[in-house]
């Protein structure tokens, strides 16, 4: 059977190349066509049929199906907006052009000029007066009844996936609208969009392992950025009081349904506000994007409804652990007591972990999965927040929140640490962790320290995972479903 399939494919490929040769020999090589003027698309014609009925249009797209009944033929043309039927008659096109229509293959890209009408079956169509082959498809598309369903193949051949699966096209069109809506909202709030380096000497701003490379011209080692934070804060120092960036960051970590080594992050920083201001901004931004893109503030993911229209819940990390694990860290006074509680609840910790680290481990184990509705988890321990301002009344904790939906962390925000003396001590602690084997710890960024010493105003900052936001708003089960070209393991492995 496999040998038969291989032989059949070879014949299909040969037939397509033979048909191309016929066009070339007739001085009609489609690949010499550099431009095709079209004046409409499938969606416009079908939605405003009364406007287009009995009028001439010129459209272009990919031929997705073809059927013939004697001197009449039908084909479905797919453009970016959808499908529309092409109706071909021999007595309208003429013998030669109708013969060329008969020889078209599924996947060919064609231009059609004709009259809009409705068939006896009630389908809005274009009666072709002229059909132009614009690009010959030399490879067959997947068989129409099975489509492209293998997930691994879909991700590797996204160009075919977009052709064959309408839902995939809709997801990425929606993703584009989500990012545009974020930009529109922030620009309307007076934020300035900026660009900062991807190739950096010091990859700071997050707890993650960076990718490393060498810059030959300088013979210097560089890293791909893991965060946007430290450069954006430099701009706050420079007097740009509201800045944001949407861009790729790179983290040398594993692949799963919510992680890809390169992903899209949006970070923003605003002078003269704090993490409460960032909560208000997050709530308003999410609500705005959902309403503008989906037309509703109620979203459904995996059958679970989440309501962005209601005020988002706010809970401290300590209270969340108390609620879901039954452990009150207000009553745990030192590391020994924290370790004892961890052992009693089967929480695995490392020797380097301090009390605050163990609190975070409790949260991840017991509380995180319950954060389904939009929730701000506030006031993290200082040990896991090296760039965050301490709470004035409780210096063991910082003014930080993580935003959760569907049990996922969707955003991370701080009242930014602007005390250069305190910041240097935090970096020093991070370097000690690095020396103890924590390869996700930060190192001291001396230029950033110099900027802080110039003086940074009180500032609120936040980072949004754009891909996870797109997953939720498009009901996509994996991050690969919202990345056009996700990272894939090589086929030979």
PDB file of N, CA and C in Angstrom, residues 220-311:
ATOM      1  N   UNK A 220      32.719  39.157  21.817  1.00  0.00           N
ATOM      2  CA  UNK A 220      32.065  39.281  23.125  1.00  0.00           C
ATOM      3  C   UNK A 220      30.883  38.322  23.198  1.00  0.00           C
ATOM      4  N   UNK A 221      30.657  37.781  24.383  1.00  0.00           N
ATOM      5  CA  UNK A 221      29.487  36.947  24.610  1.00  0.00           C
ATOM      6  C   UNK A 221      28.267  37.819  24.875  1.00  0.00           C
ATOM      7  N   UNK A 222      27.160  37.492  24.238  1.00  0.00           N
ATOM      8  CA  UNK A 222      25.891  38.185  24.446  1.00  0.00           C
ATOM      9  C   UNK A 222      24.803  37.166  24.765  1.00  0.00           C
ATOM     10  N   UNK A 223      23.695  37.671  25.225  1.00  0.00           N
ATOM     11  CA  UNK A 223      22.540  36.835  25.531  1.00  0.00           C
ATOM     12  C   UNK A 223      21.311  37.402  24.830  1.00  0.00           C
ATOM     13  N   UNK A 224      20.357  36.537  24.536  1.00  0.00           N
ATOM     14  CA  UNK A 224      19.060  37.011  24.072  1.00  0.00           C
ATOM     15  C   UNK A 224      18.233  37.397  25.281  1.00  0.00           C
ATOM     16  N   UNK A 225      17.534  38.499  25.187  1.00  0.00           N
ATOM     17  CA  UNK A 225      16.828  39.041  26.343  1.00  0.00           C
ATOM     18  C   UNK A 225      15.775  38.055  26.869  1.00  0.00           C
ATOM     19  N   UNK A 226      15.595  38.031  28.181  1.00  0.00           N
ATOM     20  CA  UNK A 226      14.557  37.231  28.810  1.00  0.00           C
ATOM     21  C   UNK A 226      13.412  38.114  29.295  1.00  0.00           C
ATOM     22  N   UNK A 227      13.620  39.417  29.230  1.00  0.00           N
ATOM     23  CA  UNK A 227      12.641  40.372  29.738  1.00  0.00           C
ATOM     24  C   UNK A 227      12.885  41.707  29.048  1.00  0.00           C
ATOM     25  N   UNK A 228      11.935  42.623  29.196  1.00  0.00           N
ATOM     26  CA  UNK A 228      12.073  43.967  28.620  1.00  0.00           C
ATOM     27  C   UNK A 228      12.351  45.013  29.712  1.00  0.00           C
ATOM     28  N   UNK A 229      12.383  44.568  30.941  1.00  0.00           N
ATOM     29  CA  UNK A 229      12.258  45.459  32.093  1.00  0.00           C
ATOM     30  C   UNK A 229      13.368  46.487  32.242  1.00  0.00           C
ATOM     31  N   UNK A 230      14.605  46.050  32.258  1.00  0.00           N
ATOM     32  CA  UNK A 230      15.677  46.953  32.692  1.00  0.00           C
ATOM     33  C   UNK A 230      15.911  48.100  31.716  1.00  0.00           C
ATOM     34  N   UNK A 231      15.693  47.856  30.415  1.00  0.00           N
ATOM     35  CA  UNK A 231      15.843  48.959  29.459  1.00  0.00           C
ATOM     36  C   UNK A 231      14.655  49.914  29.522  1.00  0.00           C
ATOM     37  N   UNK A 232      13.464  49.376  29.718  1.00  0.00           N
ATOM     38  CA  UNK A 232      12.297  50.269  29.816  1.00  0.00           C
ATOM     39  C   UNK A 232      12.395  51.162  31.049  1.00  0.00           C
ATOM     40  N   UNK A 233      12.937  50.637  32.148  1.00  0.00           N
ATOM     41  CA  UNK A 233      13.115  51.472  33.345  1.00  0.00           C
ATOM     42  C   UNK A 233      14.150  52.568  33.102  1.00  0.00           C
ATOM     43  N   UNK A 234      15.156  52.262  32.287  1.00  0.00           N
ATOM     44  CA  UNK A 234      16.122  53.314  31.940  1.00  0.00           C
ATOM     45  C   UNK A 234      15.399  54.484  31.261  1.00  0.00           C
ATOM     46  N   UNK A 235      14.379  54.170  30.461  1.00  0.00           N
ATOM     47  CA  UNK A 235      13.638  55.230  29.777  1.00  0.00           C
ATOM     48  C   UNK A 235      12.795  56.044  30.746  1.00  0.00           C
ATOM     49  N   UNK A 236      12.275  55.385  31.795  1.00  0.00           N
ATOM     50  CA  UNK A 236      11.569  56.132  32.843  1.00  0.00           C
ATOM     51  C   UNK A 236      12.536  57.105  33.513  1.00  0.00           C
ATOM     52  N   UNK A 237      13.758  56.634  33.788  1.00  0.00           N
ATOM     53  CA  UNK A 237      14.788  57.527  34.336  1.00  0.00           C
ATOM     54  C   UNK A 237      15.012  58.709  33.409  1.00  0.00           C
ATOM     55  N   UNK A 238      14.995  58.431  32.094  1.00  0.00           N
ATOM     56  CA  UNK A 238      15.243  59.485  31.110  1.00  0.00           C
ATOM     57  C   UNK A 238      14.095  60.450  30.920  1.00  0.00           C
ATOM     58  N   UNK A 239      12.980  60.222  31.611  1.00  0.00           N
ATOM     59  CA  UNK A 239      11.872  61.177  31.558  1.00  0.00           C
ATOM     60  C   UNK A 239      10.727  60.784  30.651  1.00  0.00           C
ATOM     61  N   UNK A 240      10.802  59.615  30.012  1.00  0.00           N
ATOM     62  CA  UNK A 240       9.656  59.124  29.245  1.00  0.00           C
ATOM     63  C   UNK A 240       8.718  58.435  30.234  1.00  0.00           C
ATOM     64  N   UNK A 241       7.680  59.135  30.670  1.00  0.00           N
ATOM     65  CA  UNK A 241       6.945  58.728  31.864  1.00  0.00           C
ATOM     66  C   UNK A 241       5.975  57.575  31.658  1.00  0.00           C
ATOM     67  N   UNK A 242       5.607  57.303  30.415  1.00  0.00           N
ATOM     68  CA  UNK A 242       4.712  56.173  30.122  1.00  0.00           C
ATOM     69  C   UNK A 242       5.235  55.465  28.883  1.00  0.00           C
ATOM     70  N   UNK A 243       5.811  54.275  29.061  1.00  0.00           N
ATOM     71  CA  UNK A 243       6.385  53.555  27.932  1.00  0.00           C
ATOM     72  C   UNK A 243       5.906  52.110  27.932  1.00  0.00           C
ATOM     73  N   UNK A 244       5.833  51.530  26.722  1.00  0.00           N
ATOM     74  CA  UNK A 244       5.547  50.104  26.626  1.00  0.00           C
ATOM     75  C   UNK A 244       6.245  49.535  25.409  1.00  0.00           C
ATOM     76  N   UNK A 245       6.432  48.220  25.434  1.00  0.00           N
ATOM     77  CA  UNK A 245       7.006  47.505  24.294  1.00  0.00           C
ATOM     78  C   UNK A 245       6.309  46.160  24.172  1.00  0.00           C
ATOM     79  N   UNK A 246       6.004  45.770  22.945  1.00  0.00           N
ATOM     80  CA  UNK A 246       5.487  44.437  22.638  1.00  0.00           C
ATOM     81  C   UNK A 246       6.537  43.762  21.773  1.00  0.00           C
ATOM     82  N   UNK A 247       7.119  42.676  22.265  1.00  0.00           N
ATOM     83  CA  UNK A 247       8.189  42.060  21.490  1.00  0.00           C
ATOM     84  C   UNK A 247       8.525  40.669  21.963  1.00  0.00           C
ATOM     85  N   UNK A 248       9.362  40.004  21.186  1.00  0.00           N
ATOM     86  CA  UNK A 248       9.790  38.650  21.506  1.00  0.00           C
ATOM     87  C   UNK A 248      10.829  38.665  22.623  1.00  0.00           C
ATOM     88  N   UNK A 249      10.695  37.712  23.538  1.00  0.00           N
ATOM     89  CA  UNK A 249      11.737  37.425  24.520  1.00  0.00           C
ATOM     90  C   UNK A 249      12.056  35.934  24.426  1.00  0.00           C
ATOM     91  N   UNK A 250      13.188  35.536  24.994  1.00  0.00           N
ATOM     92  CA  UNK A 250      13.717  34.191  24.771  1.00  0.00           C
ATOM     93  C   UNK A 250      14.158  33.584  26.090  1.00  0.00           C
ATOM     94  N   UNK A 251      13.620  32.416  26.408  1.00  0.00           N
ATOM     95  CA  UNK A 251      13.987  31.749  27.659  1.00  0.00           C
ATOM     96  C   UNK A 251      14.341  30.296  27.365  1.00  0.00           C
ATOM     97  N   UNK A 252      15.514  29.905  27.835  1.00  0.00           N
ATOM     98  CA  UNK A 252      16.063  28.591  27.520  1.00  0.00           C
ATOM     99  C   UNK A 252      15.450  27.540  28.449  1.00  0.00           C
ATOM    100  N   UNK A 253      14.188  27.210  28.146  1.00  0.00           N
ATOM    101  CA  UNK A 253      13.445  26.297  29.004  1.00  0.00           C
ATOM    102  C   UNK A 253      12.700  25.287  28.140  1.00  0.00           C
ATOM    103  N   UNK A 254      11.949  24.405  28.768  1.00  0.00           N
ATOM    104  CA  UNK A 254      11.281  23.331  28.055  1.00  0.00           C
ATOM    105  C   UNK A 254      10.055  23.778  27.282  1.00  0.00           C
ATOM    106  N   UNK A 255       9.506  22.810  26.524  1.00  0.00           N
ATOM    107  CA  UNK A 255       8.302  23.030  25.736  1.00  0.00           C
ATOM    108  C   UNK A 255       7.131  22.323  26.400  1.00  0.00           C
ATOM    109  N   UNK A 256       6.008  23.018  26.533  1.00  0.00           N
ATOM    110  CA  UNK A 256       4.778  22.361  26.948  1.00  0.00           C
ATOM    111  C   UNK A 256       3.611  23.177  26.423  1.00  0.00           C
ATOM    112  N   UNK A 257       2.403  22.888  26.904  1.00  0.00           N
ATOM    113  CA  UNK A 257       1.222  23.548  26.337  1.00  0.00           C
ATOM    114  C   UNK A 257       1.193  25.043  26.608  1.00  0.00           C
ATOM    115  N   UNK A 258       1.971  25.528  27.593  1.00  0.00           N
ATOM    116  CA  UNK A 258       1.959  26.956  27.911  1.00  0.00           C
ATOM    117  C   UNK A 258       3.327  27.613  27.791  1.00  0.00           C
ATOM    118  N   UNK A 259       4.326  26.870  27.317  1.00  0.00           N
ATOM    119  CA  UNK A 259       5.669  27.433  27.230  1.00  0.00           C
ATOM    120  C   UNK A 259       6.290  27.153  25.863  1.00  0.00           C
ATOM    121  N   UNK A 260       6.899  28.193  25.313  1.00  0.00           N
ATOM    122  CA  UNK A 260       7.681  28.103  24.092  1.00  0.00           C
ATOM    123  C   UNK A 260       8.934  28.944  24.336  1.00  0.00           C
ATOM    124  N   UNK A 261      10.116  28.500  23.893  1.00  0.00           N
ATOM    125  CA  UNK A 261      11.340  29.242  24.243  1.00  0.00           C
ATOM    126  C   UNK A 261      11.390  30.674  23.737  1.00  0.00           C
ATOM    127  N   UNK A 262      10.682  30.986  22.648  1.00  0.00           N
ATOM    128  CA  UNK A 262      10.512  32.396  22.273  1.00  0.00           C
ATOM    129  C   UNK A 262       9.019  32.698  22.293  1.00  0.00           C
ATOM    130  N   UNK A 263       8.668  33.806  22.919  1.00  0.00           N
ATOM    131  CA  UNK A 263       7.261  34.153  23.047  1.00  0.00           C
ATOM    132  C   UNK A 263       7.127  35.671  23.084  1.00  0.00           C
ATOM    133  N   UNK A 264       5.892  36.136  23.009  1.00  0.00           N
ATOM    134  CA  UNK A 264       5.649  37.578  22.934  1.00  0.00           C
ATOM    135  C   UNK A 264       5.267  38.126  24.297  1.00  0.00           C
ATOM    136  N   UNK A 265       6.000  39.121  24.720  1.00  0.00           N
ATOM    137  CA  UNK A 265       5.779  39.766  26.007  1.00  0.00           C
ATOM    138  C   UNK A 265       5.445  41.231  25.779  1.00  0.00           C
ATOM    139  N   UNK A 266       4.539  41.739  26.581  1.00  0.00           N
ATOM    140  CA  UNK A 266       4.286  43.179  26.591  1.00  0.00           C
ATOM    141  C   UNK A 266       4.595  43.691  27.991  1.00  0.00           C
ATOM    142  N   UNK A 267       5.497  44.659  28.076  1.00  0.00           N
ATOM    143  CA  UNK A 267       5.782  45.290  29.360  1.00  0.00           C
ATOM    144  C   UNK A 267       5.525  46.787  29.235  1.00  0.00           C
ATOM    145  N   UNK A 268       5.001  47.357  30.316  1.00  0.00           N
ATOM    146  CA  UNK A 268       4.796  48.805  30.352  1.00  0.00           C
ATOM    147  C   UNK A 268       5.206  49.339  31.708  1.00  0.00           C
ATOM    148  N   UNK A 269       5.615  50.593  31.717  1.00  0.00           N
ATOM    149  CA  UNK A 269       6.036  51.274  32.937  1.00  0.00           C
ATOM    150  C   UNK A 269       5.446  52.677  32.950  1.00  0.00           C
ATOM    151  N   UNK A 270       4.967  53.059  34.128  1.00  0.00           N
ATOM    152  CA  UNK A 270       4.315  54.362  34.278  1.00  0.00           C
ATOM    153  C   UNK A 270       4.840  55.040  35.539  1.00  0.00           C
ATOM    154  N   UNK A 271       5.365  56.243  35.358  1.00  0.00           N
ATOM    155  CA  UNK A 271       5.885  56.993  36.496  1.00  0.00           C
ATOM    156  C   UNK A 271       4.745  57.507  37.375  1.00  0.00           C
ATOM    157  N   UNK A 272       5.046  57.644  38.646  1.00  0.00           N
ATOM    158  CA  UNK A 272       4.161  58.260  39.640  1.00  0.00           C
ATOM    159  C   UNK A 272       2.905  57.432  39.934  1.00  0.00           C
ATOM    160  N   UNK A 273       3.005  56.125  39.753  1.00  0.00           N
ATOM    161  CA  UNK A 273       1.921  55.256  40.202  1.00  0.00           C
ATOM    162  C   UNK A 273       2.548  54.017  40.846  1.00  0.00           C
ATOM    163  N   UNK A 274       1.688  53.098  41.347  1.00  0.00           N
ATOM    164  CA  UNK A 274       2.187  51.909  42.035  1.00  0.00           C
ATOM    165  C   UNK A 274       1.460  50.669  41.537  1.00  0.00           C
ATOM    166  N   UNK A 275       1.578  49.575  42.276  1.00  0.00           N
ATOM    167  CA  UNK A 275       0.974  48.332  41.795  1.00  0.00           C
ATOM    168  C   UNK A 275      -0.541  48.372  41.829  1.00  0.00           C
ATOM    169  N   UNK A 276      -1.117  49.220  42.665  1.00  0.00           N
ATOM    170  CA  UNK A 276      -2.579  49.380  42.620  1.00  0.00           C
ATOM    171  C   UNK A 276      -3.002  50.033  41.295  1.00  0.00           C
ATOM    172  N   UNK A 277      -2.206  50.999  40.829  1.00  0.00           N
ATOM    173  CA  UNK A 277      -2.485  51.606  39.531  1.00  0.00           C
ATOM    174  C   UNK A 277      -2.361  50.590  38.408  1.00  0.00           C
ATOM    175  N   UNK A 278      -1.411  49.659  38.544  1.00  0.00           N
ATOM    176  CA  UNK A 278      -1.245  48.606  37.538  1.00  0.00           C
ATOM    177  C   UNK A 278      -2.423  47.629  37.553  1.00  0.00           C
ATOM    178  N   UNK A 279      -2.994  47.388  38.735  1.00  0.00           N
ATOM    179  CA  UNK A 279      -4.189  46.538  38.800  1.00  0.00           C
ATOM    180  C   UNK A 279      -5.344  47.183  38.052  1.00  0.00           C
ATOM    181  N   UNK A 280      -5.551  48.467  38.279  1.00  0.00           N
ATOM    182  CA  UNK A 280      -6.637  49.173  37.585  1.00  0.00           C
ATOM    183  C   UNK A 280      -6.418  49.134  36.073  1.00  0.00           C
ATOM    184  N   UNK A 281      -5.163  49.357  35.650  1.00  0.00           N
ATOM    185  CA  UNK A 281      -4.864  49.348  34.217  1.00  0.00           C
ATOM    186  C   UNK A 281      -5.116  47.962  33.614  1.00  0.00           C
ATOM    187  N   UNK A 282      -4.680  46.923  34.325  1.00  0.00           N
ATOM    188  CA  UNK A 282      -4.860  45.549  33.833  1.00  0.00           C
ATOM    189  C   UNK A 282      -6.338  45.219  33.668  1.00  0.00           C
ATOM    190  N   UNK A 283      -7.119  45.550  34.669  1.00  0.00           N
ATOM    191  CA  UNK A 283      -8.552  45.267  34.635  1.00  0.00           C
ATOM    192  C   UNK A 283      -9.209  45.985  33.454  1.00  0.00           C
ATOM    193  N   UNK A 284      -8.881  47.244  33.291  1.00  0.00           N
ATOM    194  CA  UNK A 284      -9.483  48.023  32.202  1.00  0.00           C
ATOM    195  C   UNK A 284      -9.015  47.537  30.827  1.00  0.00           C
ATOM    196  N   UNK A 285      -7.725  47.174  30.729  1.00  0.00           N
ATOM    197  CA  UNK A 285      -7.171  46.720  29.447  1.00  0.00           C
ATOM    198  C   UNK A 285      -7.803  45.397  29.016  1.00  0.00           C
ATOM    199  N   UNK A 286      -7.840  44.426  29.913  1.00  0.00           N
ATOM    200  CA  UNK A 286      -8.434  43.130  29.569  1.00  0.00           C
ATOM    201  C   UNK A 286      -9.892  43.283  29.160  1.00  0.00           C
ATOM    202  N   UNK A 287     -10.612  44.106  29.904  1.00  0.00           N
ATOM    203  CA  UNK A 287     -12.038  44.310  29.615  1.00  0.00           C
ATOM    204  C   UNK A 287     -12.203  44.960  28.239  1.00  0.00           C
ATOM    205  N   UNK A 288     -11.355  45.952  27.950  1.00  0.00           N
ATOM    206  CA  UNK A 288     -11.413  46.662  26.664  1.00  0.00           C
ATOM    207  C   UNK A 288     -11.131  45.720  25.503  1.00  0.00           C
ATOM    208  N   UNK A 289     -10.065  44.906  25.620  1.00  0.00           N
ATOM    209  CA  UNK A 289      -9.673  44.026  24.516  1.00  0.00           C
ATOM    210  C   UNK A 289     -10.748  42.982  24.252  1.00  0.00           C
ATOM    211  N   UNK A 290     -11.283  42.365  25.317  1.00  0.00           N
ATOM    212  CA  UNK A 290     -12.323  41.350  25.131  1.00  0.00           C
ATOM    213  C   UNK A 290     -13.549  41.942  24.455  1.00  0.00           C
ATOM    214  N   UNK A 291     -13.958  43.110  24.904  1.00  0.00           N
ATOM    215  CA  UNK A 291     -15.149  43.739  24.328  1.00  0.00           C
ATOM    216  C   UNK A 291     -14.919  44.123  22.870  1.00  0.00           C
ATOM    217  N   UNK A 292     -13.738  44.656  22.569  1.00  0.00           N
ATOM    218  CA  UNK A 292     -13.468  45.128  21.209  1.00  0.00           C
ATOM    219  C   UNK A 292     -13.279  43.963  20.234  1.00  0.00           C
ATOM    220  N   UNK A 293     -12.604  42.904  20.674  1.00  0.00           N
ATOM    221  CA  UNK A 293     -12.287  41.794  19.764  1.00  0.00           C
ATOM    222  C   UNK A 293     -13.387  40.749  19.725  1.00  0.00           C
ATOM    223  N   UNK A 294     -13.968  40.437  20.896  1.00  0.00           N
ATOM    224  CA  UNK A 294     -14.971  39.374  20.975  1.00  0.00           C
ATOM    225  C   UNK A 294     -16.398  39.893  21.036  1.00  0.00           C
ATOM    226  N   UNK A 295     -16.545  41.175  21.381  1.00  0.00           N
ATOM    227  CA  UNK A 295     -17.891  41.736  21.518  1.00  0.00           C
ATOM    228  C   UNK A 295     -18.556  41.392  22.824  1.00  0.00           C
ATOM    229  N   UNK A 296     -17.787  40.865  23.787  1.00  0.00           N
ATOM    230  CA  UNK A 296     -18.335  40.503  25.098  1.00  0.00           C
ATOM    231  C   UNK A 296     -17.213  40.485  26.127  1.00  0.00           C
ATOM    232  N   UNK A 297     -17.554  40.672  27.388  1.00  0.00           N
ATOM    233  CA  UNK A 297     -16.559  40.555  28.455  1.00  0.00           C
ATOM    234  C   UNK A 297     -16.633  39.193  29.131  1.00  0.00           C
ATOM    235  N   UNK A 298     -17.524  38.330  28.660  1.00  0.00           N
ATOM    236  CA  UNK A 298     -17.599  36.954  29.169  1.00  0.00           C
ATOM    237  C   UNK A 298     -16.911  36.045  28.155  1.00  0.00           C
ATOM    238  N   UNK A 299     -15.873  35.369  28.593  1.00  0.00           N
ATOM    239  CA  UNK A 299     -15.153  34.481  27.692  1.00  0.00           C
ATOM    240  C   UNK A 299     -15.289  33.047  28.201  1.00  0.00           C
ATOM    241  N   UNK A 300     -15.231  32.110  27.279  1.00  0.00           N
ATOM    242  CA  UNK A 300     -15.325  30.687  27.629  1.00  0.00           C
ATOM    243  C   UNK A 300     -14.060  30.005  27.142  1.00  0.00           C
ATOM    244  N   UNK A 301     -13.382  29.339  28.074  1.00  0.00           N
ATOM    245  CA  UNK A 301     -12.177  28.591  27.718  1.00  0.00           C
ATOM    246  C   UNK A 301     -12.332  27.159  28.213  1.00  0.00           C
ATOM    247  N   UNK A 302     -12.274  26.213  27.288  1.00  0.00           N
ATOM    248  CA  UNK A 302     -12.411  24.814  27.666  1.00  0.00           C
ATOM    249  C   UNK A 302     -13.709  24.525  28.388  1.00  0.00           C
ATOM    250  N   UNK A 303     -14.760  25.268  28.024  1.00  0.00           N
ATOM    251  CA  UNK A 303     -16.064  25.051  28.640  1.00  0.00           C
ATOM    252  C   UNK A 303     -16.277  25.816  29.936  1.00  0.00           C
ATOM    253  N   UNK A 304     -15.253  26.537  30.411  1.00  0.00           N
ATOM    254  CA  UNK A 304     -15.360  27.308  31.665  1.00  0.00           C
ATOM    255  C   UNK A 304     -15.546  28.778  31.337  1.00  0.00           C
ATOM    256  N   UNK A 305     -16.581  29.392  31.893  1.00  0.00           N
ATOM    257  CA  UNK A 305     -16.842  30.810  31.642  1.00  0.00           C
ATOM    258  C   UNK A 305     -16.107  31.667  32.662  1.00  0.00           C
ATOM    259  N   UNK A 306     -15.454  32.702  32.164  1.00  0.00           N
ATOM    260  CA  UNK A 306     -14.763  33.671  33.006  1.00  0.00           C
ATOM    261  C   UNK A 306     -15.296  35.054  32.664  1.00  0.00           C
ATOM    262  N   UNK A 307     -15.619  35.818  33.693  1.00  0.00           N
ATOM    263  CA  UNK A 307     -16.299  37.095  33.507  1.00  0.00           C
ATOM    264  C   UNK A 307     -15.355  38.259  33.778  1.00  0.00           C
ATOM    265  N   UNK A 308     -14.956  38.926  32.702  1.00  0.00           N
ATOM    266  CA  UNK A 308     -14.084  40.101  32.823  1.00  0.00           C
ATOM    267  C   UNK A 308     -14.865  41.362  33.148  1.00  0.00           C
ATOM    268  N   UNK A 309     -16.198  41.260  33.116  1.00  0.00           N
ATOM    269  CA  UNK A 309     -17.023  42.430  33.378  1.00  0.00           C
ATOM    270  C   UNK A 309     -17.165  42.748  34.855  1.00  0.00           C
ATOM    271  N   UNK A 310     -16.965  41.744  35.710  1.00  0.00           N
ATOM    272  CA  UNK A 310     -17.066  41.960  37.162  1.00  0.00           C
ATOM    273  C   UNK A 310     -15.743  42.461  37.710  1.00  0.00           C
ATOM    274  N   UNK A 311     -15.758  43.148  38.861  1.00  0.00           N
ATOM    275  CA  UNK A 311     -14.492  43.554  39.487  1.00  0.00           C
ATOM    276  C   UNK A 311     -13.614  42.328  39.755  1.00  0.00           C
TER     277      UNK A 311
END
